[in-house]
Amino acid sequence: VESLRDAVHGAGGFVDLKLGHYNKDGIEVVDVEGEIDVYTAPRLRELLIDLVNKNNYQLVVNMEKVEFLDSTGLGVLVGGLKRVRAHDGSLDLVCTQERILKIFRITGLTKVFGIHDTVDLAISARKSEK
Amino acid sequence: MATVEVSFTPLPAHVRTARLVATAVARRSGVDESLLDEVRLAVGEACSRAVEAHRRHCPTEPVRIEMTDLGERFEVVVRDSVPSAQATPATANGHGQASHGNAGHGNAGHGQAGPGQDNFGLDGHADDPGAHDDSADGSAADGSALPPGGLPGGFGLAVISGLADDVRITATVSGVSVRMTWPAAVGAQALRAYISCTKSNLSLP
């Protein structure tokens, strides 16, 4: 039943990625829900670029509801990090899911991103660095 | 003959379908639940790479996937149709070199890589989705651990090598194939899984 559900879900036109963002304590928090892959990653990239273009250089990407992340998604996050760093900013991640963390470990990107357990912890860690 | 074969037009939207089908077939073939995430991600990476290659060179040709239950192993082969003019056959131990002949394509190295192995130097596929990201837009890295120029080409293949139990990448004049396998349960365990999935009324001997 599970496998059939997977196959049917994949064939359907379900919303694959939901994005939202809000400001908290001067830091822009981006909520990501769903799957970040070669199809959906451009939308996240556009959002990050848009936020940077609107002078948001302190970003936290909340990935707690991300169900799938591939190298395309990693590329978008690295791209976002480079953009904010060009303005002396930061891009931290919130993630506790082992399936997602594993991808960051395999690729060595745990050394590149600050990865935190909650949004509040990410924000407080960023504030304490200032 | 493959257990399941899928071909799809090279559109990013179909990659999700491909990886979900592969996951479903892997489950039916007895691949342990703990490995299904790895199957899903590795197949997705291979398909993403193939889709990008097709979109550049042969957008009307379908990408093909073969998923085969080999008993003790579950095998997935993702084939693209981008010709390789300078293909070098793989050697017997599974280590070899593959390369596209077209300008801008680098070598696709392979092997039975473990998670700790550095694969970034093995390949430079301009087709890799990671290479297309704005991370390569030239904005300055600040001397941190960021790779120069963003994610290196072949990043997706590096991820595959870190995930699949066994990876072989070969290139021929007809295209590049990424072959990946994972252990699968055999015997009664697989049969029980099959029965529970299909709800058939098979009787055990």
Coordinates of C-alpha atoms in Angstrom, one line a residue, chain B:
Chain B
M1 CA 15.1 -8.4 -18.2
A2 CA 14.5 -5.5 -15.8
T3 CA 11.7 -5.9 -13.3
V4 CA 10.4 -2.4 -14.2
E5 CA 11.5 -0.1 -17.0
V6 CA 10.6 3.6 -17.2
S7 CA 11.3 6.1 -19.8
F8 CA 10.4 9.8 -19.5
T9 CA 10.8 13.0 -21.4
P10 CA 13.7 15.0 -19.9
L11 CA 11.7 17.4 -17.8
P12 CA 12.7 18.2 -14.2
A13 CA 9.1 17.6 -13.1
H14 CA 9.4 13.9 -14.0
V15 CA 12.4 13.3 -11.9
R16 CA 10.3 13.1 -8.8
T17 CA 8.1 10.5 -10.4
A18 CA 11.1 8.5 -11.4
R19 CA 12.6 8.4 -7.9
L20 CA 9.2 7.5 -6.3
V21 CA 8.8 4.6 -8.7
A22 CA 12.3 3.5 -8.0
T23 CA 11.6 3.6 -4.3
A24 CA 8.4 1.6 -4.7
V25 CA 10.2 -1.1 -6.8
A26 CA 13.1 -1.2 -4.3
R27 CA 10.6 -1.8 -1.5
R28 CA 9.0 -4.6 -3.4
S29 CA 12.4 -6.1 -4.2
G30 CA 13.1 -6.4 -0.5
V31 CA 15.4 -3.5 0.0
D32 CA 15.5 -2.6 3.7
E33 CA 13.4 0.4 4.7
S34 CA 16.5 2.0 6.1
L35 CA 18.0 2.1 2.7
L36 CA 15.0 3.5 0.8
D37 CA 15.9 7.1 1.4
E38 CA 19.3 6.4 -0.2
V39 CA 17.7 4.7 -3.2
R40 CA 15.4 7.7 -3.6
L41 CA 18.1 10.3 -3.4
A42 CA 20.6 8.4 -5.6
V43 CA 18.1 7.7 -8.3
G44 CA 17.0 11.3 -8.2
E45 CA 20.5 12.5 -8.6
A46 CA 21.2 10.2 -11.5
C47 CA 18.0 11.2 -13.2
S48 CA 18.6 14.9 -12.6
R49 CA 22.0 14.6 -14.2
A50 CA 20.5 12.7 -17.2
V51 CA 17.7 15.2 -17.6
E52 CA 20.1 18.2 -17.7
A53 CA 22.3 16.4 -20.2
H54 CA 19.3 15.6 -22.5
R55 CA 17.9 19.1 -22.2
R56 CA 21.2 20.5 -23.5
H57 CA 21.9 17.9 -26.2
C58 CA 18.9 15.9 -27.1
P59 CA 15.7 17.3 -25.5
T60 CA 13.4 15.0 -27.5
E61 CA 15.0 11.8 -26.4
P62 CA 13.7 10.1 -23.3
V63 CA 15.7 9.2 -20.2
R64 CA 15.6 5.5 -19.4
I65 CA 15.6 3.8 -16.1
E66 CA 15.8 0.0 -15.5
M67 CA 15.1 -1.4 -12.1
T68 CA 15.9 -5.0 -11.5
D69 CA 15.4 -7.4 -8.7
L70 CA 18.6 -9.6 -8.8
G71 CA 17.7 -11.6 -5.7
E72 CA 20.4 -10.5 -3.3
R73 CA 20.8 -7.1 -4.9
F74 CA 18.5 -4.5 -6.3
E75 CA 19.9 -2.7 -9.3
V76 CA 19.0 0.6 -10.9
V77 CA 20.5 1.8 -14.2
V78 CA 19.8 5.3 -15.4
R79 CA 20.8 5.8 -19.0
D80 CA 21.1 9.0 -21.0
S81 CA 21.4 9.3 -24.8
V82 CA 24.1 11.9 -24.9
P83 CA 26.8 10.4 -27.2
S84 CA 30.3 10.1 -25.8
A85 CA 32.9 10.5 -28.5
Q86 CA 35.8 9.6 -26.2
A87 CA 34.4 6.8 -24.1
T88 CA 36.8 4.8 -22.2
P89 CA 35.5 1.4 -21.2
A90 CA 35.4 0.6 -17.5
T91 CA 38.0 -1.7 -16.2
A92 CA 37.2 -5.1 -14.6
N93 CA 37.3 -3.9 -11.0
G94 CA 34.7 -1.3 -11.6
H95 CA 37.1 1.7 -11.7
G96 CA 37.3 3.5 -15.0
Q97 CA 36.7 6.7 -16.7
A98 CA 33.8 8.0 -18.7
S99 CA 33.7 11.2 -20.5
H100 CA 31.4 13.1 -22.8
G101 CA 33.0 14.2 -26.0
N102 CA 31.3 17.5 -26.1
A103 CA 32.9 20.7 -25.1
G104 CA 32.4 21.6 -21.5
H105 CA 31.9 18.1 -20.3
G106 CA 34.4 16.6 -18.0
N107 CA 35.2 13.2 -16.9
A108 CA 32.8 11.1 -14.9
G109 CA 34.8 9.0 -12.6
H110 CA 33.4 6.1 -10.6
G111 CA 34.1 3.3 -8.4
Q112 CA 32.7 1.5 -5.4
A113 CA 33.0 4.6 -3.4
G114 CA 32.2 4.9 0.3
P115 CA 30.7 7.8 2.0
G116 CA 34.1 9.1 3.1
Q117 CA 35.6 9.1 -0.3
D118 CA 36.3 12.4 -2.0
N119 CA 34.7 12.2 -5.4
F120 CA 34.9 15.9 -6.2
G121 CA 38.0 15.5 -8.2
L122 CA 36.6 12.6 -10.2
D123 CA 34.3 14.5 -12.5
G124 CA 33.5 17.8 -14.0
H125 CA 30.1 17.3 -15.6
A126 CA 28.8 20.6 -16.8
D127 CA 25.5 18.7 -17.0
D128 CA 25.3 18.2 -13.3
P129 CA 22.4 20.2 -11.8
G130 CA 24.6 21.5 -9.0
A131 CA 26.8 23.2 -11.6
H132 CA 23.9 25.3 -12.9
D133 CA 23.1 27.0 -9.7
D134 CA 23.7 30.6 -9.1
S135 CA 26.3 29.6 -6.6
A136 CA 28.7 29.7 -9.5
D137 CA 27.8 33.3 -10.2
G138 CA 31.2 34.6 -9.2
S139 CA 30.2 36.3 -6.0
A140 CA 33.2 36.1 -3.8
A141 CA 33.6 33.4 -1.3
D142 CA 35.3 34.8 1.8
G143 CA 38.0 32.3 2.3
S144 CA 35.7 30.0 4.2
A145 CA 35.2 26.3 3.5
L146 CA 33.0 27.1 0.4
P147 CA 34.3 25.4 -2.7
P148 CA 35.7 27.9 -5.2
G149 CA 33.0 28.9 -7.6
G150 CA 30.2 27.2 -5.6
L151 CA 29.5 23.5 -5.8
P152 CA 31.9 21.7 -8.0
G153 CA 30.7 20.0 -11.2
G154 CA 29.7 16.4 -10.7
F155 CA 28.4 17.1 -7.3
G156 CA 25.3 15.0 -7.9
L157 CA 27.5 12.0 -8.8
A158 CA 29.5 12.6 -5.7
V159 CA 26.3 12.4 -3.7
I160 CA 25.4 9.2 -5.5
S161 CA 28.8 7.7 -4.6
G162 CA 28.2 8.5 -1.0
L163 CA 24.8 6.8 -1.0
A164 CA 24.7 3.8 -3.3
D165 CA 26.3 0.6 -2.1
D166 CA 27.9 0.1 -5.5
V167 CA 28.1 2.6 -8.3
R168 CA 29.4 2.2 -11.8
I169 CA 29.4 4.9 -14.4
T170 CA 30.2 4.0 -17.9
A171 CA 30.1 5.9 -21.2
T172 CA 29.6 4.6 -24.7
V173 CA 28.9 6.1 -28.0
S174 CA 25.2 5.8 -27.2
G175 CA 25.3 7.6 -23.9
V176 CA 26.2 7.4 -20.2
S177 CA 24.8 4.9 -17.8
V178 CA 24.8 5.2 -14.0
R179 CA 24.5 1.7 -12.5
M180 CA 23.7 1.5 -8.8
T181 CA 22.9 -1.5 -6.6
W182 CA 21.8 -2.0 -3.0
P183 CA 21.5 -5.2 -0.9
A184 CA 18.0 -6.8 -1.0
A185 CA 16.4 -9.3 1.2
V186 CA 16.0 -12.8 -0.3
G187 CA 13.9 -15.8 0.5
A188 CA 11.1 -15.7 2.9
Q189 CA 11.6 -12.1 4.0
A190 CA 11.3 -10.9 0.4
L191 CA 8.3 -13.2 -0.2
R192 CA 6.5 -11.9 2.8
A193 CA 7.2 -8.3 1.7
Y194 CA 5.9 -9.1 -1.7
I195 CA 2.8 -10.7 -0.4
S196 CA 2.0 -7.8 1.9
C197 CA 2.5 -5.4 -1.0
T198 CA 0.5 -7.2 -3.5
K199 CA -2.1 -8.7 -1.2
S200 CA -2.0 -11.8 -3.4
N201 CA -3.1 -15.1 -2.1
L202 CA 0.1 -17.0 -2.7
S203 CA 0.5 -20.1 -0.6
L204 CA 3.9 -20.8 0.9
P205 CA 5.3 -24.3 0.2

